[in-house]
XYZ file of N, CA and C in Angstrom:
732
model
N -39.193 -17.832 -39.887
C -38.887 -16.571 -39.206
C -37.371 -16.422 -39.160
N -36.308 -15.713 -40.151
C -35.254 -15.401 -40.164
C -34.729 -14.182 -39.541
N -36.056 -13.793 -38.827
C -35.562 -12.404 -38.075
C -36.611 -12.264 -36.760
N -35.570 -11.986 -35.709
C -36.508 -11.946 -34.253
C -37.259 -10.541 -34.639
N -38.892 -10.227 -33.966
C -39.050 -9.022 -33.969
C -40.187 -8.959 -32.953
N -41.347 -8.207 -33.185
C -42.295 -7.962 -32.778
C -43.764 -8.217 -33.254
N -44.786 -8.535 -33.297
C -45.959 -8.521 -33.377
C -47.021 -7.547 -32.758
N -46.989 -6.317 -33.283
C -48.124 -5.596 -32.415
C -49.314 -6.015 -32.560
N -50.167 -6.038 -31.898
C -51.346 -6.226 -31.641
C -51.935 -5.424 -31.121
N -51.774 -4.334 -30.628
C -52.369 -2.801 -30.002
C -51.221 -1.785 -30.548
N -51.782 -0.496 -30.635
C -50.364 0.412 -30.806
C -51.361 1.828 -30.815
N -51.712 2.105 -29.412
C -52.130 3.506 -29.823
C -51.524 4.578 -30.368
N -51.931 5.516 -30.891
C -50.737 7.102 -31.269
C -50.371 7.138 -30.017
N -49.460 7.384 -29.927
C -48.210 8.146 -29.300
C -47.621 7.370 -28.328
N -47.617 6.421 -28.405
C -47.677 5.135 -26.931
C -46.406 4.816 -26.702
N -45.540 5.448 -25.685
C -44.300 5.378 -25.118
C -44.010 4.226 -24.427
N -45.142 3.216 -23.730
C -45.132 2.237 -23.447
C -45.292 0.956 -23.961
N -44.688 -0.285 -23.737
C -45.477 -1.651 -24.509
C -45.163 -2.705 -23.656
N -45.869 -3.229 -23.829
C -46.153 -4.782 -23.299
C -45.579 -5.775 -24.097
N -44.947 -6.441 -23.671
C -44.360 -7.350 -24.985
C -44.245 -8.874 -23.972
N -45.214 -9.709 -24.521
C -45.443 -11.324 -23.810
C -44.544 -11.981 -25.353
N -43.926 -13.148 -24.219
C -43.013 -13.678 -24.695
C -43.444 -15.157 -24.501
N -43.656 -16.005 -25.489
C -44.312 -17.193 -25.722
C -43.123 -18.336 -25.286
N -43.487 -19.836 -24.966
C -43.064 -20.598 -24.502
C -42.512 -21.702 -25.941
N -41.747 -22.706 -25.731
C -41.067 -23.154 -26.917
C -40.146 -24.794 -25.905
N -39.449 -25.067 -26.363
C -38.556 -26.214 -26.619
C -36.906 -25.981 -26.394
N -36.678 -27.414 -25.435
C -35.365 -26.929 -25.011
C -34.017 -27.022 -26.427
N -34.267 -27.844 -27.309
C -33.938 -27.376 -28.448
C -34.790 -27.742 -29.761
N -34.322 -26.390 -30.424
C -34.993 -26.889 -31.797
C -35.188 -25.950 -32.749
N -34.462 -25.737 -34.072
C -34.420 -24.216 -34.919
C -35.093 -24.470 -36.184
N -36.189 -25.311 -35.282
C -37.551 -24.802 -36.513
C -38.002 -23.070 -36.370
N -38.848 -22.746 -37.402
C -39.522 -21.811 -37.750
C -40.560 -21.991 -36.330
N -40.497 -21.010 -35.185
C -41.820 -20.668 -34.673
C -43.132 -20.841 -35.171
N -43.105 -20.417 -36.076
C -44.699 -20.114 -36.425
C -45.850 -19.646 -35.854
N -47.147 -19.013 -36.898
C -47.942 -18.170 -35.820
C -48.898 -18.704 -35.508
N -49.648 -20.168 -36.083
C -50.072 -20.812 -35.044
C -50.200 -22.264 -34.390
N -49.110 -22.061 -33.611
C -48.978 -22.592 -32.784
C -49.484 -22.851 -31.263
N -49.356 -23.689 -30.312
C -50.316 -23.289 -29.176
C -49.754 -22.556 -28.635
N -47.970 -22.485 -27.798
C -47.594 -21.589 -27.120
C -47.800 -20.121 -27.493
N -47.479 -19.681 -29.190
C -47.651 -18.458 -29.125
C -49.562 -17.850 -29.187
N -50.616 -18.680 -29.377
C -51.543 -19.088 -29.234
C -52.132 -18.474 -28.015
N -51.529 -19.032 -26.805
C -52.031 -19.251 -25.493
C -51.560 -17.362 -25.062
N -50.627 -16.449 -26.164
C -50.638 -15.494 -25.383
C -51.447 -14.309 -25.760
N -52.481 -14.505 -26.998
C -53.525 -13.824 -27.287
C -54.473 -12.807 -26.247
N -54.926 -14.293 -25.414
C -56.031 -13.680 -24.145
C -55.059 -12.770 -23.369
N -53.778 -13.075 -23.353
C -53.066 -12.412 -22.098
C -52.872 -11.019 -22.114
N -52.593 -10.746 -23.971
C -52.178 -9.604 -24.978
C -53.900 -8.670 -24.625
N -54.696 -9.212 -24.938
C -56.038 -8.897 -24.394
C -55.855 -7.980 -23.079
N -56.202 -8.909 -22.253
C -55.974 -8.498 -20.570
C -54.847 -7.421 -20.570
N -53.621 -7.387 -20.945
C -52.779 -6.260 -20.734
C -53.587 -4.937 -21.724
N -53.932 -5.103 -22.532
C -54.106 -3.749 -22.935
C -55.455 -3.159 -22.418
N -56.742 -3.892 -22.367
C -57.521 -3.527 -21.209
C -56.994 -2.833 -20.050
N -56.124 -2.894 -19.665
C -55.467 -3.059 -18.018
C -54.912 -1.004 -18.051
N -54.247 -1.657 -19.489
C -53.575 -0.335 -19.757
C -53.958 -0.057 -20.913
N -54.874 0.766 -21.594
C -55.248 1.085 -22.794
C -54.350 2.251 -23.752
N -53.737 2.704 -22.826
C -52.388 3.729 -23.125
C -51.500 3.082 -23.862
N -51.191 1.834 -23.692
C -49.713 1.149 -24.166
C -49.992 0.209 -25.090
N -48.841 0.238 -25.954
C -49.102 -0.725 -26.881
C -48.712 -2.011 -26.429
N -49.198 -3.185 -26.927
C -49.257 -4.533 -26.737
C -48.615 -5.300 -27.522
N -47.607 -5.916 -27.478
C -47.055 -7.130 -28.759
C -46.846 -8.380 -27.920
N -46.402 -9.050 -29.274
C -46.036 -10.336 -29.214
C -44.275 -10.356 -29.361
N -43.517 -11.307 -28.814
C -42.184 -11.449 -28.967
C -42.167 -12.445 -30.049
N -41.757 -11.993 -31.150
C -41.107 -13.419 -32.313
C -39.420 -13.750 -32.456
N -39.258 -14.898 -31.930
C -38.258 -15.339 -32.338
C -37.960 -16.131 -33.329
N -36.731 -16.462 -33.852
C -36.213 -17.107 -35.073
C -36.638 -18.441 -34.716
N -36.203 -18.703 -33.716
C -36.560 -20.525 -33.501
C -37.195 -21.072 -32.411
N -37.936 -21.968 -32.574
C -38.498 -22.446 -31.436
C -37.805 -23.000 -30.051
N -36.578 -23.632 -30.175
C -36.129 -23.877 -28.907
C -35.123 -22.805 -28.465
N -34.462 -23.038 -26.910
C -33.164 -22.685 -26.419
C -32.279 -22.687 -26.725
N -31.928 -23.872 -27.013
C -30.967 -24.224 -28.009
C -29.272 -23.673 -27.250
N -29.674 -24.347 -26.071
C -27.993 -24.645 -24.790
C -27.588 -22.769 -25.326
N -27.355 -22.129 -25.818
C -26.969 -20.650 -26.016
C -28.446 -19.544 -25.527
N -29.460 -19.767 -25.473
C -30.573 -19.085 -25.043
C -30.959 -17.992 -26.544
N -31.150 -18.622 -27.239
C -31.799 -17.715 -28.271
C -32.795 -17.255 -28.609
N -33.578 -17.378 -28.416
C -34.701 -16.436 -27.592
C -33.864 -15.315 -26.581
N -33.314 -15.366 -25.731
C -32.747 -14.171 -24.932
C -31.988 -13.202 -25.900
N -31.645 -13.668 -27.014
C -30.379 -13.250 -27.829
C -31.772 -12.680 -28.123
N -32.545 -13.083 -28.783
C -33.288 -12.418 -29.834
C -34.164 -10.599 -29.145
N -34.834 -11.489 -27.668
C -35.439 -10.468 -26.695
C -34.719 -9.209 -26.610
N -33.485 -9.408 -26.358
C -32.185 -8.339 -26.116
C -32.071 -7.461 -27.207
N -32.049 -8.112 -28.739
C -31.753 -7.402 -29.763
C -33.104 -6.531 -30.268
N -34.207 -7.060 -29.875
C -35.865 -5.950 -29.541
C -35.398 -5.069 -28.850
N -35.028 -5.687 -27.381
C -35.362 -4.290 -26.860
C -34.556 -2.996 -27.283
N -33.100 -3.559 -27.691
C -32.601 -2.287 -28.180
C -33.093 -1.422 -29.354
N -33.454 -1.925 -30.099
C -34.480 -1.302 -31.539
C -35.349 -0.850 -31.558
N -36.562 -1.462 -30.107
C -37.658 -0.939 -30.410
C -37.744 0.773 -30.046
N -38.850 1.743 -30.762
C -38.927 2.973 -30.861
C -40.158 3.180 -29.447
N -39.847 2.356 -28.119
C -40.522 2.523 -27.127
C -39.910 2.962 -25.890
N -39.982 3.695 -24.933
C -39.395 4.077 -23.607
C -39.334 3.161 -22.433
N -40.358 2.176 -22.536
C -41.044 1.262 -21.093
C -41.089 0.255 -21.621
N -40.863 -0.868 -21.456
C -41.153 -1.927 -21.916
C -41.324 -2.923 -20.513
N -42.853 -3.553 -20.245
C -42.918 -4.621 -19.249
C -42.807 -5.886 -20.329
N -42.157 -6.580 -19.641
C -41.810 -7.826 -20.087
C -42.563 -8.995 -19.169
N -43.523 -10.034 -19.748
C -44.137 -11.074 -19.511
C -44.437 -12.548 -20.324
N -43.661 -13.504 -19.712
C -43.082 -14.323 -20.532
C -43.938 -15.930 -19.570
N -44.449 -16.637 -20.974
C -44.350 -18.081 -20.297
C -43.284 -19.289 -20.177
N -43.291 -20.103 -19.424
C -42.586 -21.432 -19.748
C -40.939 -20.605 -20.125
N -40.430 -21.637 -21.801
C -39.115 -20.373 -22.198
C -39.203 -19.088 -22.249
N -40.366 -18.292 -22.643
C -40.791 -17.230 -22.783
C -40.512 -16.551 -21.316
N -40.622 -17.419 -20.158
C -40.229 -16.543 -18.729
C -39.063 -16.582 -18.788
N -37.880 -17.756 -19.539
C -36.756 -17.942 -19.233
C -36.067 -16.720 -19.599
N -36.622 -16.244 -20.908
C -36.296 -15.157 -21.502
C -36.102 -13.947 -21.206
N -37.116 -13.501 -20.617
C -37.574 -12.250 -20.030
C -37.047 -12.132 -19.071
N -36.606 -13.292 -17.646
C -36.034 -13.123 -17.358
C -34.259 -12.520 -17.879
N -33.867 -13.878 -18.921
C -32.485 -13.235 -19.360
C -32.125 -12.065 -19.221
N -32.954 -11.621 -20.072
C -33.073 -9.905 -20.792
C -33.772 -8.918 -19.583
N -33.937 -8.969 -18.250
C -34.734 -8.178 -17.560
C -34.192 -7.589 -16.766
N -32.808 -7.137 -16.997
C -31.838 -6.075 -17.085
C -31.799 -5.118 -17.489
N -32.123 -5.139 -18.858
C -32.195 -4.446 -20.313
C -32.518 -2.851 -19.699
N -31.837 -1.781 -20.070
C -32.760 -0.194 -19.079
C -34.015 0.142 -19.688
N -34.321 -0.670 -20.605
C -35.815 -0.165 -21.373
C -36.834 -0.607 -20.495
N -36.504 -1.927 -19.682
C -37.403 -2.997 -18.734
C -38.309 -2.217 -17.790
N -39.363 -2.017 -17.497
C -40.275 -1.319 -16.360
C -40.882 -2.623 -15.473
N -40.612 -3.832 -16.069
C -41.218 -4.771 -14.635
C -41.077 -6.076 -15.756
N -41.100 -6.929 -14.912
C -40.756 -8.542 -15.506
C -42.051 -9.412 -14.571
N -42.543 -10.454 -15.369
C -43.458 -11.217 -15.471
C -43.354 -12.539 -15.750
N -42.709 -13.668 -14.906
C -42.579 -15.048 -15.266
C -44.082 -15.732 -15.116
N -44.189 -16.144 -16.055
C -45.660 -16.968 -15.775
C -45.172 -18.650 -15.939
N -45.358 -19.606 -15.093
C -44.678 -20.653 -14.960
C -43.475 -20.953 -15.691
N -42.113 -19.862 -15.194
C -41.278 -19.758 -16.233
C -40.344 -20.967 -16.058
N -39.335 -21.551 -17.082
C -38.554 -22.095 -17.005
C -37.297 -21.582 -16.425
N -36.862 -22.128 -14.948
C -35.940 -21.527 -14.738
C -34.773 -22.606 -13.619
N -33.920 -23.052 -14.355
C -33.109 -24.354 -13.684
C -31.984 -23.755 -12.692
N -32.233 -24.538 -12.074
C -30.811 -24.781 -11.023
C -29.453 -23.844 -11.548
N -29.428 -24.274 -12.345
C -28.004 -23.408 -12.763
C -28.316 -21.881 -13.770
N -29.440 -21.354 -14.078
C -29.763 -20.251 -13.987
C -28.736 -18.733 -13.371
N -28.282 -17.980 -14.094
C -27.747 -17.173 -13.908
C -28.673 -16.229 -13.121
N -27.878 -15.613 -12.166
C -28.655 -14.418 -11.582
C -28.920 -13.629 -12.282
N -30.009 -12.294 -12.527
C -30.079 -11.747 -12.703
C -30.752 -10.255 -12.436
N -30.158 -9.083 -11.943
C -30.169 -7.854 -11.526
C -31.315 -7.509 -12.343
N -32.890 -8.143 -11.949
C -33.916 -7.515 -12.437
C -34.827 -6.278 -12.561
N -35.140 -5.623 -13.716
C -35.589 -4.359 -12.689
C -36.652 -4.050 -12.561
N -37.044 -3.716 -11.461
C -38.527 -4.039 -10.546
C -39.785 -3.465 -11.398
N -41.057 -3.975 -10.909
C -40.981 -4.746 -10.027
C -41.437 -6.363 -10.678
N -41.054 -7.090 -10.111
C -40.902 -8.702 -10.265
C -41.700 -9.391 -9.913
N -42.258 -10.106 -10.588
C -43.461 -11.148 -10.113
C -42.848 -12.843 -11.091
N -43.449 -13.806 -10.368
C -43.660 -15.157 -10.746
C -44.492 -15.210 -10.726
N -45.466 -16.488 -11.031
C -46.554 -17.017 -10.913
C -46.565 -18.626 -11.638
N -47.188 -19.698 -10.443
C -46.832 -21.516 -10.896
C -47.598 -22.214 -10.540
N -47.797 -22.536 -11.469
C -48.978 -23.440 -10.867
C -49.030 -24.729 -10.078
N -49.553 -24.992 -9.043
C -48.531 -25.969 -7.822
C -49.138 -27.557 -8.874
N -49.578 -27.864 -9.997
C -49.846 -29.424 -10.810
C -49.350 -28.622 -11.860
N -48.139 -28.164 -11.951
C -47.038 -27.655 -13.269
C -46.593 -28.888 -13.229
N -46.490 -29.898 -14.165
C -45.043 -30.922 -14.382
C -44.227 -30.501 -15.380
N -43.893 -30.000 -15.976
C -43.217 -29.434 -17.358
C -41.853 -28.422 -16.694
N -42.579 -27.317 -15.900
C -41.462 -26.565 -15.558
C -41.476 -26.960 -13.823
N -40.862 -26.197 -13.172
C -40.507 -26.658 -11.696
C -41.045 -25.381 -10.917
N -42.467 -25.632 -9.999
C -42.391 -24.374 -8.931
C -41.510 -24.262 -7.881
N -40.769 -25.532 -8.069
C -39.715 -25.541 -7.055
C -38.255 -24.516 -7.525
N -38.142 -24.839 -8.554
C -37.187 -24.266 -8.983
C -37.227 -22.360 -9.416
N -38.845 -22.175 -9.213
C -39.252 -20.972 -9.956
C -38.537 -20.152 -8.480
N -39.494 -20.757 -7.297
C -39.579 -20.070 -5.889
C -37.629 -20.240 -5.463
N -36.840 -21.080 -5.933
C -35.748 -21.034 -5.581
C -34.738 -19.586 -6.429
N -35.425 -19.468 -7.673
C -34.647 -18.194 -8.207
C -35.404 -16.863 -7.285
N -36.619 -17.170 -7.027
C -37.513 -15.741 -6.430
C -35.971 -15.655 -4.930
N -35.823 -16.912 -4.388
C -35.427 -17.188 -2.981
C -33.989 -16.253 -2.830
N -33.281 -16.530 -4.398
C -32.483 -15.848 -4.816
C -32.346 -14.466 -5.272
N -33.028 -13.567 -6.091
C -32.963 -12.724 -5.972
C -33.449 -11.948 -4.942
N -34.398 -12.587 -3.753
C -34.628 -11.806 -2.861
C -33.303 -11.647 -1.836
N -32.538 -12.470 -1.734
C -31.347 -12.596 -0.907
C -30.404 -11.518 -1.302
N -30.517 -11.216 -3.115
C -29.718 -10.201 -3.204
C -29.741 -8.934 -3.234
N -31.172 -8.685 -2.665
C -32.279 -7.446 -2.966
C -33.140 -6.719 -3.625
N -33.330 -7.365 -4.405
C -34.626 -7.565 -5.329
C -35.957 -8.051 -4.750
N -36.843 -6.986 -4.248
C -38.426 -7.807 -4.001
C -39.050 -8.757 -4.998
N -39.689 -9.925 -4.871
C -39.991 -10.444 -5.288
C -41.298 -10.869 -4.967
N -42.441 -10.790 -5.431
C -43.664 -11.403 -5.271
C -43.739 -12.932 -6.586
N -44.365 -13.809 -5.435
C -44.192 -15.245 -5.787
C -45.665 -15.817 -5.440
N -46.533 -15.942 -6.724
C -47.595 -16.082 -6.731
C -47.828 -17.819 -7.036
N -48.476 -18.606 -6.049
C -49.032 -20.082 -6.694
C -50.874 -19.779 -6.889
N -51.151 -20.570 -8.109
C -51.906 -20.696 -8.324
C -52.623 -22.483 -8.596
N -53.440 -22.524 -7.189
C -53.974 -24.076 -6.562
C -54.451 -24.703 -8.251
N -54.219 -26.035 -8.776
C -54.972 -26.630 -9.026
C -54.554 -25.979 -10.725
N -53.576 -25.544 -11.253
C -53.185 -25.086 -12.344
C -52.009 -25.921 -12.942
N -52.045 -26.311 -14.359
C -51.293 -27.263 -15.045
C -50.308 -26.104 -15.590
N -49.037 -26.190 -16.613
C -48.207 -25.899 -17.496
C -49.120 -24.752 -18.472
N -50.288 -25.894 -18.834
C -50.877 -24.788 -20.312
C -51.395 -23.364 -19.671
N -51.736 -23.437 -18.463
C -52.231 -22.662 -17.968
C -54.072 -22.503 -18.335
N -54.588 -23.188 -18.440
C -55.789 -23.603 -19.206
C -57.161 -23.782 -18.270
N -56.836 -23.963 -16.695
C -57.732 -24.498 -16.032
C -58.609 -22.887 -15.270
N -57.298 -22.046 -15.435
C -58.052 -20.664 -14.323
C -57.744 -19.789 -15.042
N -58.037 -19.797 -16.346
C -57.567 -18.715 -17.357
C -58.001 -17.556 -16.626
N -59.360 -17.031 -15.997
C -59.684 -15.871 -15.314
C -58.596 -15.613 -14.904
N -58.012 -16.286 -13.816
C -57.309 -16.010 -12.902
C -56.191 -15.411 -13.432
N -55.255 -15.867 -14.468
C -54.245 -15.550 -15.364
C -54.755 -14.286 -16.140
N -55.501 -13.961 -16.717
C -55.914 -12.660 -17.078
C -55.875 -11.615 -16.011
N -56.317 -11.455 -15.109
C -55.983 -10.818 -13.936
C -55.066 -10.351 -13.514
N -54.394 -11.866 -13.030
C -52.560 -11.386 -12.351
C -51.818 -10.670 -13.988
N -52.080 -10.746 -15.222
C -51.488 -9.866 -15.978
C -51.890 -8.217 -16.035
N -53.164 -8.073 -16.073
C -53.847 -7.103 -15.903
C -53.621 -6.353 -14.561
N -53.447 -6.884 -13.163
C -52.988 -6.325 -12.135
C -51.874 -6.278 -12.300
N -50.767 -7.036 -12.626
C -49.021 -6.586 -12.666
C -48.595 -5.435 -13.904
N -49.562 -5.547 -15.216
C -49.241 -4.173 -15.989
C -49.467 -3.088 -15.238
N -50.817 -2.803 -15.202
C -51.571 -1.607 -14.106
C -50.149 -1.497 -13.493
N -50.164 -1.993 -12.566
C -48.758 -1.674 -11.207
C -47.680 -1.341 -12.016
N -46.861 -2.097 -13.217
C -46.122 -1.955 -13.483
C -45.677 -0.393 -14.293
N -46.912 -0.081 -15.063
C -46.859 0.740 -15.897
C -47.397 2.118 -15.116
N -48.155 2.182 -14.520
C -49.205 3.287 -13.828
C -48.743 3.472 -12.206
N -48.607 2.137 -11.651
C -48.152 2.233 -9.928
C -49.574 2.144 -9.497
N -50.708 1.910 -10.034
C -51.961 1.497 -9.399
C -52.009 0.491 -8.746
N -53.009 -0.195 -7.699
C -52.734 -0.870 -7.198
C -51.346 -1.380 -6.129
N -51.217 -2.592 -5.193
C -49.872 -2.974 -4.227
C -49.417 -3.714 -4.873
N -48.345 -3.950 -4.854
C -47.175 -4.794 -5.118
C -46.961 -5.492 -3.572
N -46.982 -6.844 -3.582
C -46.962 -7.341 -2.457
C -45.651 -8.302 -2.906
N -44.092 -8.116 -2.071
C -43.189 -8.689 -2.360
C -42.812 -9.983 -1.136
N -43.877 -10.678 -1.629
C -43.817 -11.703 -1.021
C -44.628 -12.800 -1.619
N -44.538 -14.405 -0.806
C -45.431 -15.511 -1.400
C -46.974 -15.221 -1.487
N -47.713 -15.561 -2.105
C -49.217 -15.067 -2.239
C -49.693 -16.851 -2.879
N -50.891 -16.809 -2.499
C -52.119 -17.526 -3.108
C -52.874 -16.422 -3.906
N -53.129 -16.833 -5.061
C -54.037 -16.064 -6.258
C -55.366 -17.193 -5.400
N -56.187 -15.793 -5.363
C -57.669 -16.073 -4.974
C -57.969 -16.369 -6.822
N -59.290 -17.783 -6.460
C -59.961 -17.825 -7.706
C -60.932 -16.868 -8.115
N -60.918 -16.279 -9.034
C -61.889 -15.588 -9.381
C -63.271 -16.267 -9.746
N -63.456 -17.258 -10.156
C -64.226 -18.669 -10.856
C -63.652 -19.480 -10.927
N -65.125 -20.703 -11.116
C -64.834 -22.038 -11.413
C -63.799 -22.084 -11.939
N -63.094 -23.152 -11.797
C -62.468 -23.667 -12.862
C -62.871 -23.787 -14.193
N -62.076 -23.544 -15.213
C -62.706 -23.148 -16.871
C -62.529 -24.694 -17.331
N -62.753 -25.116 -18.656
C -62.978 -26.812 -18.944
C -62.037 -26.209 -19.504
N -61.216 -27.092 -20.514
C -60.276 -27.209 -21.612
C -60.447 -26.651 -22.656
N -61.859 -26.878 -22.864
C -62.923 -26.950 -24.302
C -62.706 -25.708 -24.527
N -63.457 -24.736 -23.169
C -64.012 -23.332 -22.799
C -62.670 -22.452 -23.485
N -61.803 -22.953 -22.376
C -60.287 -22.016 -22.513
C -59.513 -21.880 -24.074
N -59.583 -23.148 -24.781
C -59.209 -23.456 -25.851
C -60.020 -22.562 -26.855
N -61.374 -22.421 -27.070
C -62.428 -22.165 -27.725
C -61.728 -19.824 -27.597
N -61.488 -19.707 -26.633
C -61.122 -18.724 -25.958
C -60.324 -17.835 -26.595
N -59.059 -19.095 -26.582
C -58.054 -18.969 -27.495
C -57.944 -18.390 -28.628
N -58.825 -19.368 -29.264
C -59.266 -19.450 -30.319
C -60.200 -17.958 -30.739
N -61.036 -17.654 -30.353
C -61.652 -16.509 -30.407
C -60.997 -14.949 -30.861
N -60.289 -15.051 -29.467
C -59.443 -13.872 -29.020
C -58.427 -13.933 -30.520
N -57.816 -14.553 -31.082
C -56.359 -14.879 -31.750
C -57.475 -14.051 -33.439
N -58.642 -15.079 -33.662
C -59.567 -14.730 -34.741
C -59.455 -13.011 -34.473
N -59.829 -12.255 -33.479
C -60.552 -11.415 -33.672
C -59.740 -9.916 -33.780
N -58.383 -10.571 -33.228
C -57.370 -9.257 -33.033
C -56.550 -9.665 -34.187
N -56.125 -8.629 -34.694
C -55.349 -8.970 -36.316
C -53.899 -8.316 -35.787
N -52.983 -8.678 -36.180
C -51.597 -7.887 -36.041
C -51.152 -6.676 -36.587
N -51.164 -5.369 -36.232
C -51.847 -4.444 -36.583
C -50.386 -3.921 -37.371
N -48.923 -4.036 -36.515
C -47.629 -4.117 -37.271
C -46.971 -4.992 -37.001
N -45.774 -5.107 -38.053
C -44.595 -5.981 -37.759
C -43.222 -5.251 -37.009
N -42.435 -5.615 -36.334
C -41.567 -4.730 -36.282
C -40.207 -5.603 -36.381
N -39.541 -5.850 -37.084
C -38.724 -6.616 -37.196
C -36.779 -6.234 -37.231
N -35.950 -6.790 -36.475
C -34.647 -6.559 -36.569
C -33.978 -7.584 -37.575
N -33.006 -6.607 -37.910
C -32.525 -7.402 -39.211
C -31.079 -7.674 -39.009
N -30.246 -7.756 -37.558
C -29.109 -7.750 -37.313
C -29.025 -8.238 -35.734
N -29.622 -9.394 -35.574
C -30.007 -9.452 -34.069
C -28.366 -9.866 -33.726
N -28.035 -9.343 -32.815
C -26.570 -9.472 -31.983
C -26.622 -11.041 -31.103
């Protein structure tokens, strides 16, 4: 992948809006992404759930050039140089792991209609950032990979500077996000809705995600994956050829 771009996966006529989930990756490393992989993998079902949610808007995938951070944030470089190109008005941004780190970066951007960390990576020394609403997290309290400590300390932060923030844990949830996939389909599907339409509350505060169901097996969620990724084809590419 020598060029950051897009992956649609939905694109109705005339669709002023898009969804664009931003996949998780490595603190360094400028391999080729690739398309299948698990992180970008795991955001199939999610790509699903948002366009259900909102059948109006188109749905993509974020592709970047390389799989890690790489101490400069490239992935953010890349997110930034989308949003300016793309031929869309709204863009909600929902990102895992690096993929939250990202979205955060870039969730400034004036194209932004709402930002979506899903157990994002987000450290101590993390730059602020003037997000624009409305804002959600979501961590799973048996995350070892990224920090809910560290997630709820940036929420702690932009709420101090006036930014609402809703800060969602979800009991009994790992990194892959694999155990309450329901549950994760949902909180995407309820934060587009809100984000894009204003349906539904925005509650800017800490929350427990009620389970919707059992807990899902590995097998189930994986198999899921797997399904969803088979059955939706990438309908365009949209690619920048000068990412800044």
């Amino acid at each position: 992948m020598s060029q950051p771009g897009v992956d649609l996966l939905f694109s109705p006529p005339g669709a002023t809006d898009l969804v664009l989930l931003a996949h998780g990756g490595y603190e360094h490393s400028h391999k080729n992404p690739g398309s299948w992989r698990a992180p970008i993998l795991r955001m199939w079902p999610l790509a699903a759930a948002a366009r259900a949610a909102v059948p109006t808007a188109a749905v993509g995938l974020m592709r970047y050039r390389y799989r890690g951070w790489n101490d400069v944030g490239d992935p953010a470089t890349d997110l930034r140089s989308v949003l300016d190109a793309l031929p869309f008005e709204r863009v909600v941004l929902i990102g895992h792991s690096m993929g939250g780190r990202a979205v955060v970066a870039a969730g400034d951007h004036p194209r932004v209609a709402g930002v979506l960390g899903l157990a994002p990576w987000l450290p101590s020394s993390e730059p602020l950032i003037a997000l624009r609403p409305p804002v959600m997290f979501a961590h799973g309290n048996d995350d070892t990979v990224t920090s809910p400590g560290d997630t709820r300390a940036y929420a702690n932060r932009l709420r101090a500077a006036g930014t609402p923030v809703s800060l969602v844990c979800l009991a009994g949830e790992t990194h892959a996000m694999l155990h309450r996939t329901h549950d994760w389909n949902a909180l995407v599907a309820t934060f587009t809705e809100y984000a894009l339409t204003g349906s539904g509350e925005f509650v800017p505060e800490d929350l427990q995600w009620p389970t919707a169901e059992s807990p899902t097996s590995t097998a189930t969620a994986v198999l899921n994956v797997a399904w969803t990724r088979l059955r939706l084809p990438v309908r365009e590419r949209i690619r920048v050829t000068n990412p800044k």
